[in-house]
Coordinates of C-alpha atoms and ligand atoms in Angstrom, one line a residue:
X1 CA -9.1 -15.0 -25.6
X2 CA -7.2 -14.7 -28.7
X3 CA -2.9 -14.2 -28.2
X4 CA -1.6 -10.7 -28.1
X5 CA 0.6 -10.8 -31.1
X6 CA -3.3 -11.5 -32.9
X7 CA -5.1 -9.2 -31.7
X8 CA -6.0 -6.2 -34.8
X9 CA -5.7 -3.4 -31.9
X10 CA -2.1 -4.2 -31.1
X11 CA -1.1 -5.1 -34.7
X12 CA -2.7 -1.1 -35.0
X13 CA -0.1 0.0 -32.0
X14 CA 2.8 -2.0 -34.1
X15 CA 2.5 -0.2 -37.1
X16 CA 1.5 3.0 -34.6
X17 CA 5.4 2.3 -33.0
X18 CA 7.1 1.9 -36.3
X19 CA 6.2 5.7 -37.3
X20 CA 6.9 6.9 -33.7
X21 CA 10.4 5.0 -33.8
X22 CA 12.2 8.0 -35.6
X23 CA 11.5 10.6 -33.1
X24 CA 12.8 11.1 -30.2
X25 CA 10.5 12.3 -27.0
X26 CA 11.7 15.7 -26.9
X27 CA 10.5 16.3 -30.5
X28 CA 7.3 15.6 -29.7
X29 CA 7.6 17.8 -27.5
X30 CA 8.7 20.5 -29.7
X31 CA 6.3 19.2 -32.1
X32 CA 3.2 19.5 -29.5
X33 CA 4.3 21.6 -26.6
X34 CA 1.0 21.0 -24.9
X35 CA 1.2 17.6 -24.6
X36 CA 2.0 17.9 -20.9
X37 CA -1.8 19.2 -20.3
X38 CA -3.1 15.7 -23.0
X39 CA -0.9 13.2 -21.3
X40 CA -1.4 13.9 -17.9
X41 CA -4.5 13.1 -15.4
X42 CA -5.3 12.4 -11.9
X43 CA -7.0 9.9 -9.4
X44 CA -8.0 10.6 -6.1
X45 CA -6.3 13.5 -5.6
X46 CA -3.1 12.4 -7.0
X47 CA -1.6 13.8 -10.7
X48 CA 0.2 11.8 -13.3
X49 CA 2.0 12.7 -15.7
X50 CA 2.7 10.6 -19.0
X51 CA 4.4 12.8 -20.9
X52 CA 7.4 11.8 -20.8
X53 CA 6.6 8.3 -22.3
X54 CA 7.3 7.6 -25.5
X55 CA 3.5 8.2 -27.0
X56 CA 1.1 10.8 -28.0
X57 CA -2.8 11.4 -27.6
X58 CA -2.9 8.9 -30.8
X59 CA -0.7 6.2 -29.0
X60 CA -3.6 6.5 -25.9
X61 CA -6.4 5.8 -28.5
X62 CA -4.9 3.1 -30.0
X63 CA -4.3 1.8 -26.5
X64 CA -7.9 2.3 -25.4
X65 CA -9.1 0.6 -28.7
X66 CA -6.5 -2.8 -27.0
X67 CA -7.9 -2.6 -23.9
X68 CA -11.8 -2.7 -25.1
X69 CA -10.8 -5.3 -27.3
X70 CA -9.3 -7.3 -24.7
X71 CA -12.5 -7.1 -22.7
X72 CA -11.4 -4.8 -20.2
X73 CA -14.3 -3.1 -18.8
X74 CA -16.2 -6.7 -18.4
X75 CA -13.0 -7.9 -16.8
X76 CA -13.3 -4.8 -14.2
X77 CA -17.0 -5.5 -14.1
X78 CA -16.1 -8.9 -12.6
X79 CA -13.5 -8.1 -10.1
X80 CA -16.1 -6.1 -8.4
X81 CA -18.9 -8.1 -8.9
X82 CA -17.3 -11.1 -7.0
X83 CA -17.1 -13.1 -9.6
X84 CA -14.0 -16.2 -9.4
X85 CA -11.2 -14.1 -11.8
X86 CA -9.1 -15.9 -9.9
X87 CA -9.7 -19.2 -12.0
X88 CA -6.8 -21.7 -11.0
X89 CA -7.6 -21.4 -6.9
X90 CA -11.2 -21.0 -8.0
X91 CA -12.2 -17.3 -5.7
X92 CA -12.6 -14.0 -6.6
X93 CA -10.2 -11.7 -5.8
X94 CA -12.3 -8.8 -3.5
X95 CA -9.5 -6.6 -1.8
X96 CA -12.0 -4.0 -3.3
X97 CA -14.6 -4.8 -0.9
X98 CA -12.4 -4.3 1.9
X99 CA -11.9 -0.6 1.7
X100 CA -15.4 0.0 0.3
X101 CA -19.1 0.0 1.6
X102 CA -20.9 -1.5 -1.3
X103 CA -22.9 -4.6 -1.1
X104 CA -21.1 -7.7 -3.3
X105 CA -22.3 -11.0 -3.1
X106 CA -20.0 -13.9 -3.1
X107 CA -21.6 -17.9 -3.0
X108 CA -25.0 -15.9 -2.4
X109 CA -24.2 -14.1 0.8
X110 CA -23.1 -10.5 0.9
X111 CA -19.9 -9.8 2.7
X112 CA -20.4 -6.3 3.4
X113 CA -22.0 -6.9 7.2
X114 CA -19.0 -9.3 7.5
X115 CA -16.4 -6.7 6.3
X116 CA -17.4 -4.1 8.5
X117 CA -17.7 -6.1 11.3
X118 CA -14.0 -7.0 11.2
X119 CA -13.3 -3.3 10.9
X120 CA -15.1 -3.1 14.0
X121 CA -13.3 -5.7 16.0
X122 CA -9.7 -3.8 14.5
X123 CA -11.3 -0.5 16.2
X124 CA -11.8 -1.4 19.1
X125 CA -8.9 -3.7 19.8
X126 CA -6.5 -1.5 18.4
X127 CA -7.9 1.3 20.8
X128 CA -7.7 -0.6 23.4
X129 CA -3.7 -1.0 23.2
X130 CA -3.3 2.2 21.9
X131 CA -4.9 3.6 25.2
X132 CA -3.4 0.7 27.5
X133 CA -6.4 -0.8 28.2
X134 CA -5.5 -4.0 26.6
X135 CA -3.1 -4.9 28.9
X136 CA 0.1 -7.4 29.0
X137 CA -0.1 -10.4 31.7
X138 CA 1.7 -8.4 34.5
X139 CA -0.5 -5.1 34.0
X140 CA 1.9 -3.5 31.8
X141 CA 1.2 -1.4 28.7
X142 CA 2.2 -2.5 25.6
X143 CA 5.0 -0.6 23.9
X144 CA 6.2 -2.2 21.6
X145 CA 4.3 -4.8 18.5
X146 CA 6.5 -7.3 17.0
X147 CA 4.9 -8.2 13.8
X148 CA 6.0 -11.4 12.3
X149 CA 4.7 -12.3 8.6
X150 CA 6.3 -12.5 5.4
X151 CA 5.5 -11.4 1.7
X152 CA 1.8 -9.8 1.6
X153 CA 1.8 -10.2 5.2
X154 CA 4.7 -7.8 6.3
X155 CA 5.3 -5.4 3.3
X156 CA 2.2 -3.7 2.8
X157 CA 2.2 -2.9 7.1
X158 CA 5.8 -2.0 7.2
X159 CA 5.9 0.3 4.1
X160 CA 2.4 2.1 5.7
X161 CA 4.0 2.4 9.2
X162 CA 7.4 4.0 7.5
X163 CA 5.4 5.8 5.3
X164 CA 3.0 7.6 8.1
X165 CA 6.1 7.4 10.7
X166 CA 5.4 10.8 11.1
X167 CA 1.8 10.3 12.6
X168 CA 2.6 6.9 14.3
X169 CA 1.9 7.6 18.5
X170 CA 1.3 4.4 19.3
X171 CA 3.6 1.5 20.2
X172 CA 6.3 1.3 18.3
X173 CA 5.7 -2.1 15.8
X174 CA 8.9 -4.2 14.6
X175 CA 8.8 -6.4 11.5
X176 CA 9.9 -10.4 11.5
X177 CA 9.4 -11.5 8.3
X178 CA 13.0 -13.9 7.6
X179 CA 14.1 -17.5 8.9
X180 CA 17.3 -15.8 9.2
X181 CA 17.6 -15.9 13.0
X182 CA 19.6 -12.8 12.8
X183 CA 16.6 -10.7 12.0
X184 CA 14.7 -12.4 15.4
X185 CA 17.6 -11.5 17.3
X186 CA 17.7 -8.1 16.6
X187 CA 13.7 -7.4 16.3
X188 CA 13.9 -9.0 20.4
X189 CA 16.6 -7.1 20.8
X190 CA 15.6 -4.5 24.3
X191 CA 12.2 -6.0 24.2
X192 CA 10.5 -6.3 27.4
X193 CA 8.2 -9.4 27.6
X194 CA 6.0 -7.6 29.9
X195 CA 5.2 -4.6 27.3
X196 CA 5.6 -6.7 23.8
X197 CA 2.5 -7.7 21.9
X198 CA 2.8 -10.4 19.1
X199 CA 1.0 -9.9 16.1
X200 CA 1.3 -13.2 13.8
X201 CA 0.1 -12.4 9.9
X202 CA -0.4 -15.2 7.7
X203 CA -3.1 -15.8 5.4
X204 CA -2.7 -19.8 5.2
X205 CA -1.2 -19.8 9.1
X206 CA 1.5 -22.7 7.8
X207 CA 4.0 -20.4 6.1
X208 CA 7.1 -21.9 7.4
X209 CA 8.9 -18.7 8.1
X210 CA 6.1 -17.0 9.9
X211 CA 5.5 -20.4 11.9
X212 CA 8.5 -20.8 13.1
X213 CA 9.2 -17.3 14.0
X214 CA 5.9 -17.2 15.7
X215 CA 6.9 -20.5 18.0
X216 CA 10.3 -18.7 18.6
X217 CA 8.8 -15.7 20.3
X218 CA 5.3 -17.4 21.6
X219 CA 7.9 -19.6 23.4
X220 CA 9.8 -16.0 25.0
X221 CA 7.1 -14.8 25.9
X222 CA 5.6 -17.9 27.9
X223 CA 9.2 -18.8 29.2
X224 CA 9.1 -14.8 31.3
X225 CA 5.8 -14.9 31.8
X226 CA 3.9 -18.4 31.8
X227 CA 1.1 -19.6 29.4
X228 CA -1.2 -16.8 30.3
X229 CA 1.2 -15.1 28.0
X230 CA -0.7 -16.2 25.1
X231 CA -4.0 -14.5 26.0
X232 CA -3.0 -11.0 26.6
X233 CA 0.2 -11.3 24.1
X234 CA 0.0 -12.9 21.0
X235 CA -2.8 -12.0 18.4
X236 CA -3.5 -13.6 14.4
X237 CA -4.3 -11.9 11.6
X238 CA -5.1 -15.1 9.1
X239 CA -7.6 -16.7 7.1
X240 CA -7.3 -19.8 8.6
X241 CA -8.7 -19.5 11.8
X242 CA -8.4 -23.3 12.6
X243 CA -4.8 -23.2 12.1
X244 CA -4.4 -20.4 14.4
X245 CA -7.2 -22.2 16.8
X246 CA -4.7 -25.2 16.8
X247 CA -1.7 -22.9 17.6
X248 CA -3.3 -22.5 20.7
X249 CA -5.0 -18.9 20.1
X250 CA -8.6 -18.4 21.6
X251 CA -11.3 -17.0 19.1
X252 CA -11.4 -13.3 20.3
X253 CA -7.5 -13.2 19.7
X254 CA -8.2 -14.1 15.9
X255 CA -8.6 -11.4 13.7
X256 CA -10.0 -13.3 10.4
X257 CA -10.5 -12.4 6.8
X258 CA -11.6 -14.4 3.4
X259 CA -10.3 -16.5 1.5
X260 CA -10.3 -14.0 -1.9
X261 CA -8.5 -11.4 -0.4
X262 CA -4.8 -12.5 -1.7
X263 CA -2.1 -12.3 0.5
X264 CA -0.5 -9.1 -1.7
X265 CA -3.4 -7.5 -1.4
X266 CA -3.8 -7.7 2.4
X267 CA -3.1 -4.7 4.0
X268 CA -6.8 -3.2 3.6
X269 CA -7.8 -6.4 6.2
X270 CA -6.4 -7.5 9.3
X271 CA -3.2 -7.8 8.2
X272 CA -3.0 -3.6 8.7
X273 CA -3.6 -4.3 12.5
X274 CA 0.0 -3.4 13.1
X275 CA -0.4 -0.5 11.0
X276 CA -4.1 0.8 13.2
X277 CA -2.1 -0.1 16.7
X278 CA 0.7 2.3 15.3
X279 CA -1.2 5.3 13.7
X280 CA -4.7 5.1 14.9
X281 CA -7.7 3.3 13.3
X282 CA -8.9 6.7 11.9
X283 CA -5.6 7.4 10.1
X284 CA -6.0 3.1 9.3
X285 CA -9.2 4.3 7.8
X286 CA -8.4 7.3 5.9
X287 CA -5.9 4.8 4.1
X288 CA -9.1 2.6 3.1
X289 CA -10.5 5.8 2.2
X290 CA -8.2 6.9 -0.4
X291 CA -7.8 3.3 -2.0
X292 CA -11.7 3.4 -2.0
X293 CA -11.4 6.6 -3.7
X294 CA -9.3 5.3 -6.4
X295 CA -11.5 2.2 -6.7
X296 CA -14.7 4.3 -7.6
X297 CA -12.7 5.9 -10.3
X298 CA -11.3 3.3 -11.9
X299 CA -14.5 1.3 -11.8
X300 CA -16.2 4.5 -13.8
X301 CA -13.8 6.4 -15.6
X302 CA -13.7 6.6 -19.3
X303 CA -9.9 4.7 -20.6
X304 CA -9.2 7.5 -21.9
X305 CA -8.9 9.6 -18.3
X306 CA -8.5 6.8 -16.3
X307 CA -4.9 6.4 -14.7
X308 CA -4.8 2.8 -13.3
X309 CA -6.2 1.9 -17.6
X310 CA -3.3 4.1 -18.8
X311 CA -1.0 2.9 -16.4
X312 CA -1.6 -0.5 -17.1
X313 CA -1.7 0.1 -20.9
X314 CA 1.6 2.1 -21.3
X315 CA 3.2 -0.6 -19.2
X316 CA 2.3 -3.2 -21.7
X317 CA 3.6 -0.7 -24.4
X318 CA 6.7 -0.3 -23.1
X319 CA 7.2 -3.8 -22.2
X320 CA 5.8 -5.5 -25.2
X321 CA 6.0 -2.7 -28.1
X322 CA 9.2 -1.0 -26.8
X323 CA 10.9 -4.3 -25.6
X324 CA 12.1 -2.8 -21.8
X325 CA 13.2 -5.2 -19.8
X326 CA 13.0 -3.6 -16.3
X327 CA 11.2 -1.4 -14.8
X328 CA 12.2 1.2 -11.9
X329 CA 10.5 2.5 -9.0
X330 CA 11.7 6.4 -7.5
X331 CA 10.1 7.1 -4.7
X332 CA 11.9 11.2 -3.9
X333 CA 10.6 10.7 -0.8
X334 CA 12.7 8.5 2.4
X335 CA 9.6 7.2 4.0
X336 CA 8.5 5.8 0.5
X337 CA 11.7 3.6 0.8
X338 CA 10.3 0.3 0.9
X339 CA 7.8 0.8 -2.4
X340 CA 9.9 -0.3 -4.1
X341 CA 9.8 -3.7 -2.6
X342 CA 5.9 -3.4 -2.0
X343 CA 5.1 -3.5 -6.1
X344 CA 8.0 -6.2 -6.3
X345 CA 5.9 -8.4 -5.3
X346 CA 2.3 -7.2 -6.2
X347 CA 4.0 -6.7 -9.9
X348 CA 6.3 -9.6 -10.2
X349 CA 4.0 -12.0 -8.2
X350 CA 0.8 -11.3 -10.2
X351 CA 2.6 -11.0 -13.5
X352 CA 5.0 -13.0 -13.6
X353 CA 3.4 -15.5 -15.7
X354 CA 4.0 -17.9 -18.8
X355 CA 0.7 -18.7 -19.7
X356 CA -2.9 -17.5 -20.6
X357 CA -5.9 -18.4 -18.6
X358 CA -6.8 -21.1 -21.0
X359 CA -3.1 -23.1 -20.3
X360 CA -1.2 -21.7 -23.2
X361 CA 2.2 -20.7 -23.8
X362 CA 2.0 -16.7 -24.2
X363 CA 3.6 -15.6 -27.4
X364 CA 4.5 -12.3 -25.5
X365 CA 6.9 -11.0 -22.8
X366 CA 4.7 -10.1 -19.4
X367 CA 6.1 -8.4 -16.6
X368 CA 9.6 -6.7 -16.5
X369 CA 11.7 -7.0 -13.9
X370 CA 10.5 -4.3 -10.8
X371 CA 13.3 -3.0 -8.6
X372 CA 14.1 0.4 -7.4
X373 CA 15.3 2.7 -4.7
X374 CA 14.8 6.8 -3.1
X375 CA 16.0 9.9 -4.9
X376 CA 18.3 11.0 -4.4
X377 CA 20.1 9.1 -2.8
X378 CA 19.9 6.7 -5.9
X379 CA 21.3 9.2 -7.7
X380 CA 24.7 8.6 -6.4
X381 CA 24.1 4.7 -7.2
X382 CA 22.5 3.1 -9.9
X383 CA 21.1 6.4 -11.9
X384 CA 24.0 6.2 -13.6
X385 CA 23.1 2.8 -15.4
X386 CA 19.5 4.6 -16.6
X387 CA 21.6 7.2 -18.0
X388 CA 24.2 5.0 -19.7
X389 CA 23.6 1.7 -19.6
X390 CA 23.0 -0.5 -22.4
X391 CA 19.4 -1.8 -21.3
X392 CA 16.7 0.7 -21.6
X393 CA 14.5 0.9 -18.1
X394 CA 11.1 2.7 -17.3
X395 CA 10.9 4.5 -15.0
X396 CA 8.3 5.9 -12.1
X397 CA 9.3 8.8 -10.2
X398 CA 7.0 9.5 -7.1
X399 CA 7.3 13.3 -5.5
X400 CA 5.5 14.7 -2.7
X401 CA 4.7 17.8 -3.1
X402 CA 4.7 19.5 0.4
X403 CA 7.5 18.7 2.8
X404 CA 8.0 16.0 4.6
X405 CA 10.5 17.3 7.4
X406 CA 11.3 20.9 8.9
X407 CA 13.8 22.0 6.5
X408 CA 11.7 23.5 4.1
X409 CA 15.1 24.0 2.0
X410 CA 15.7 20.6 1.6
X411 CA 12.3 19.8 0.4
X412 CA 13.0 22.2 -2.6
X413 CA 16.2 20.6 -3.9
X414 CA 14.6 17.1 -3.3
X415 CA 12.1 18.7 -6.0
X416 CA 14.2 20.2 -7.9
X417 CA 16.3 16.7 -8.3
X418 CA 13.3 14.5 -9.1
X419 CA 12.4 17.3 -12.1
X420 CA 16.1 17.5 -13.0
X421 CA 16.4 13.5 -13.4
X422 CA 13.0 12.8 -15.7
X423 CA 14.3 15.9 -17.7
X424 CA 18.3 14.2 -18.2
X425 CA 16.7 10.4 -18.7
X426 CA 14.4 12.1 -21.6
X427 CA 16.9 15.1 -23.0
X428 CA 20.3 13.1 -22.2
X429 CA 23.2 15.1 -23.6
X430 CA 25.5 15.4 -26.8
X431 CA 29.4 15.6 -26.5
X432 CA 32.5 15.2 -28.8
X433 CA 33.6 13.2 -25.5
X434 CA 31.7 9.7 -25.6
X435 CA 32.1 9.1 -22.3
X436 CA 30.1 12.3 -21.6
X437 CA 27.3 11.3 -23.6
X438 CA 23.8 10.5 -22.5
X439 CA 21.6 9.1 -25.3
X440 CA 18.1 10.5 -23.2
X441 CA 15.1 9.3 -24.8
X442 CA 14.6 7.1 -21.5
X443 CA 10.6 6.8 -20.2
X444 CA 9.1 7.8 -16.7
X445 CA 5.8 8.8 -15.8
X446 CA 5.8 11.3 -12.8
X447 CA 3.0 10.7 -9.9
X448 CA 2.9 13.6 -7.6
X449 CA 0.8 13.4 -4.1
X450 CA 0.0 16.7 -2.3
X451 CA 1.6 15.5 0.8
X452 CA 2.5 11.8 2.1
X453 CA -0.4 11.4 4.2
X454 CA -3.0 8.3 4.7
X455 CA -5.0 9.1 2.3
X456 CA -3.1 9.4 -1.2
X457 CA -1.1 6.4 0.3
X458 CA -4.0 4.2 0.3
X459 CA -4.8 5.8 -3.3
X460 CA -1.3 5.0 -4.8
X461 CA -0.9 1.6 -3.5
X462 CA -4.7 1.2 -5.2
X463 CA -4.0 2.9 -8.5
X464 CA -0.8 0.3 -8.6
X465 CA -3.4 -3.0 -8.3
X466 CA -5.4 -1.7 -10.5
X467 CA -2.9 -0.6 -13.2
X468 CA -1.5 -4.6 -12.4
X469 CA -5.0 -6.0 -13.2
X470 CA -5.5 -4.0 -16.6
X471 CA -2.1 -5.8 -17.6
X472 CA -3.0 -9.4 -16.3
X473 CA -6.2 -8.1 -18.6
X474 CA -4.7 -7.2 -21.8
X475 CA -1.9 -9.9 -21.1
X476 CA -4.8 -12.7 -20.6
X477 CA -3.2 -14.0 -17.1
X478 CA -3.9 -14.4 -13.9
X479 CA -3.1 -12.2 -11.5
X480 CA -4.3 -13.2 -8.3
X481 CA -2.3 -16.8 -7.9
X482 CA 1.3 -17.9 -7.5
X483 CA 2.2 -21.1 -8.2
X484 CA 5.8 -20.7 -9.2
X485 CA 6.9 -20.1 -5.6
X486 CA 5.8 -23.8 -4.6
X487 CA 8.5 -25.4 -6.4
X488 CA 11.3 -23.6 -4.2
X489 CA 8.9 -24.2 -0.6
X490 CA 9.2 -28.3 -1.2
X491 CA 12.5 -28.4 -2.5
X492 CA 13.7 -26.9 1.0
X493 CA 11.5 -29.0 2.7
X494 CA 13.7 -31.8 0.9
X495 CA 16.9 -30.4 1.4
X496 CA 16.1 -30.1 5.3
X497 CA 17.0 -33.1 6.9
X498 CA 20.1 -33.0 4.8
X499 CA 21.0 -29.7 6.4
X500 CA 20.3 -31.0 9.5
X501 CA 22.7 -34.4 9.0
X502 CA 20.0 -36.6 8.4
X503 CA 19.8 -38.9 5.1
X504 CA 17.7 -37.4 2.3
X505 CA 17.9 -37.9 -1.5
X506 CA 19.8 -34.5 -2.7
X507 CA 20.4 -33.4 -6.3
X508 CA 23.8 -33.9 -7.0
X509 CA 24.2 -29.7 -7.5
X510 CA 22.5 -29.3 -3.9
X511 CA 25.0 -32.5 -2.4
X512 CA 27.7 -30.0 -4.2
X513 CA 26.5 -27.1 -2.5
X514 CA 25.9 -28.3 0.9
X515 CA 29.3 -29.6 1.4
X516 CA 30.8 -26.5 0.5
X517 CA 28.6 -24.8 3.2
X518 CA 29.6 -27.5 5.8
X519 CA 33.2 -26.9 4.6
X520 CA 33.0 -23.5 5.4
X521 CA 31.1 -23.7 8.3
X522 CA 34.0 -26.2 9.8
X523 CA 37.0 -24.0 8.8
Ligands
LIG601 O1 5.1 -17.6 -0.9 C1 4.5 -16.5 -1.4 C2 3.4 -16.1 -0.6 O2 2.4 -17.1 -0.7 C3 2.8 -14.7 -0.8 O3 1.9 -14.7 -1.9 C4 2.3 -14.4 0.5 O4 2.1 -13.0 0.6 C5 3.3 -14.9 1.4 O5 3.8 -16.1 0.8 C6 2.9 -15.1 2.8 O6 1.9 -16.0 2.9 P1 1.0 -16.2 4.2 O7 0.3 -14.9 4.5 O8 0.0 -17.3 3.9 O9 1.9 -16.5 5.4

């Protein structure tokens, strides 16, 4: 495919910016007070609204016009198709399949029967703890899960368990993810052996955190309750059942998926095991159920009312026409909290790439930097550097519509704060007093679920791949690989036996480093 920065529909948006550049947001507003009803639109039951972005119904069509030029719909075509998008590991990337109940076909066989019979297996089992009749090695129930995994294998569980806290009734699930032993310590901490089920979750099963966690509590649990412990306790979520075989685990305590489903895209497999023991595999379900939802719409929407396609496409606006550096994610809701770290990774992990599928440098900036935080209580905290800070951030606010929590009263002026801060980042405020001033003009879009339930969480999360697919699209990149995170994983194994006093052949800035560490560790 042809760069960006050559492309005739986004030498169209260029020229398309340069008129728009004048004006601020609010005056198009004043200048087309309907455009709340143009710029907004929904997927699966959740509303979105665009129009505080710095665009108009022209910008979209221009945008549209990019994206068909880029080959979007062929692209999406092939995602769902099976087909190996997923060039440089050679797979296709099918999370899709794993929340849906069409037939797809991958190397000639169709992995439909296969998909639903792991959902099977996920029922069953995580019945069976849920209603004690999985047992531990003494006859005990289980109450509590300690799930150990890290990256796609801990954040997509832990941010559906906090986000559906309220509905959780099953044993209570704890998350390992770091080597930090501190986190170990306190995950174990009031744990009884007896009543603790171990759920490892690793796609490759050799990620060195998650192994050595694993061994760590594999090794409590045998020590108070001998090998048996390792039957009744400790269960894998992985695609690399041999691995886990090795590790000692028998067949029925593996809980497998495929190769193309990528490790931030696994909580629609067995990876959400934690999350079905906690909430129930119907409420598991209903979460496959809304991504589905979203799925089916973004496979047949037109651009021009599809959300995940406009999401996509004003993100490469802002970041590429616009020049934003950063975006933010504002979640007005505290059981959202970790969201923000969710899309870190499925944003900065899929987009955060130099070059095209063919090998060559881009000639464009991909993704901006993701971070975030709740409202309001980032209000009191960083807000003020989107008000008056020298970078320009976009934003996305997320509010629930009905309440999370008894106090009805609360609820409202969690609304009414969410409202009030996309108004002040696009108004701002004039003053003789420069200190008091707020330039406004700042972006957000505004997602609104009904309520914080299974359901539109499994649609949000969805509408977010997909809106990080139409970029990797329009950008030309790959979305579903990583590579840049090796470079770190076998430097540390290098820097190891050095840690641990051994000889090794150190960098002279990591010989530097260490013996400040070993200075401070000594004093
Ligand atoms: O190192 C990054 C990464 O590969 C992520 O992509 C992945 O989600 C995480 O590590 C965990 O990998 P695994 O599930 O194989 O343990």
């Amino acid at each position: 495919m042809s760069s960006l920065t050559s492309s005739p529909a986004w030498r169209a948006l260029l020229e398309h910016r340069d008129t728009l550049a004048a004006e601020r947001i609010e005056e198009l507003w004043r200048r087309d007070p309907t455009r709340g009803e143009e710029l907004s639109g929904g997927c699966a039951g959740i509303s979105v609204d665009f129009s505080k972005q710095r665009a108009t119904p022209a910008t979209v069509e221009l945008l549209v016009a990019l994206a068909r030029e880029r080959g979007l719909a062929e692209a999406i075509e092939a995602m769902f198709r099976g087909e190996r998008v997923n060039r440089s590991e050679d797979r296709p990337a099918l999370h899709t399949a794993l929340r849906g109940d069409e037939h797809v076909s991958v190397d000639g066989a169709d992995v439909l029967p296969e998909v639903q019979r792991h959902r099977e297996r996920m029922r069953v089992f995580s019945q069976a703890v849920r209603d004690g009749q999985w047992k531990g090695a003494t006859g005990a129930r289980f109450r509590h899960v300690l799930a150990i995994g890290i990256g796609g294998s801990a954040l997509g569980p832990r941010l559906a368990i906090e986000a559906l806290g309220a509905h959780a009734d099953g044993p209570e699930v704890r998350f390992v993810a770091n080597i930090d032993p501190a986190e170990l310590d306190d995950a174990l901490s009031g744990l009884d052996p007896a009543s603790t089920l171990l759920v490892v979750a690793s796609k490759t099963f050799t990620t060195q955190e998650t192994t050595a966690n694993a061994n760590a509590v594999r090794a409590w649990l045998q020590a108070a309750l001998g090998p048996a412990a390792l039957e009744r306790h400790v269960i894998a979520a992985t695609a690399n059942v041999e691995a886990a075989v090795d590790w000692g685990l028998a067949q029925c305590n593996i809980f497998p998926f495929d190769e193309w489903v990528g490790g931030r895209y696994s909580i629609w497999s067995s990876v959400g095991l934690p999350v079905a023991i906690a909430i129930g595999m119907p409420a598991f379900e209903r979460l496959l159920a809304g991504a589905h939802a979203t799925d089916l719409e973004f496979r047949s929407k037109s651009f021009e009312h599809n959300v995940p396609v406009l999401l996509g496409l004003i993100g490469v606006w802002n970041r590429c026409a616009l020049d934003m550096p950063t975006h933010v994610v504002l979640p007005y809701a505290s059981r959202l909290e970790s969201l923000p770290a969710y899309l870190q990774q499925l944003e900065m992990e899929s987009l955060g790439k130099r070059v095209d599928q063919a090998g060559a440098l881009l000639d464009t900036q991909t993704c901006p930097a993701i971070w975030g935080g709740v409202g309001t209580t980032g209000q009191h905290a960083f807000h003020q550097w989107l008000h008056q800070g020298t970078e320009r951030a976009s934003c996305d606010f997320i509010v629930v519509a009905r309440p999370m929590g008894r106090e009805v009263a609360h609820h409202e002026v969690l609304l009414a704060n969410a409202c009030a801060q996309s108004q002040a980042l696009m108004t701002g405020v004039a003053s003789d007093e420069p200190w008091r001033v707020c330039p406004g003009d700042r972006v957000s879009t505004t997602f609104v679920l009904p309520e914080l339930d299974a359901w539109h969480l499994g649609a949000l999360l969805a509408i977010y791949e997909h809106k990080v697919f139409v970029e990797a699209v329009v950008w030309d990149i790959n979305a579903f690989d990583q590579w840049g995170v090796e470079l770190g994983k076998k430097i540390a194994a290098g820097v190891l036996p050095a840690v641990r006093g051994k000889p090794a052949d150190l960098h002279p800035a990591t010989a530097h480093l260490l013996a400040l560490i070993r200075r401070a560790g000594a004093a």
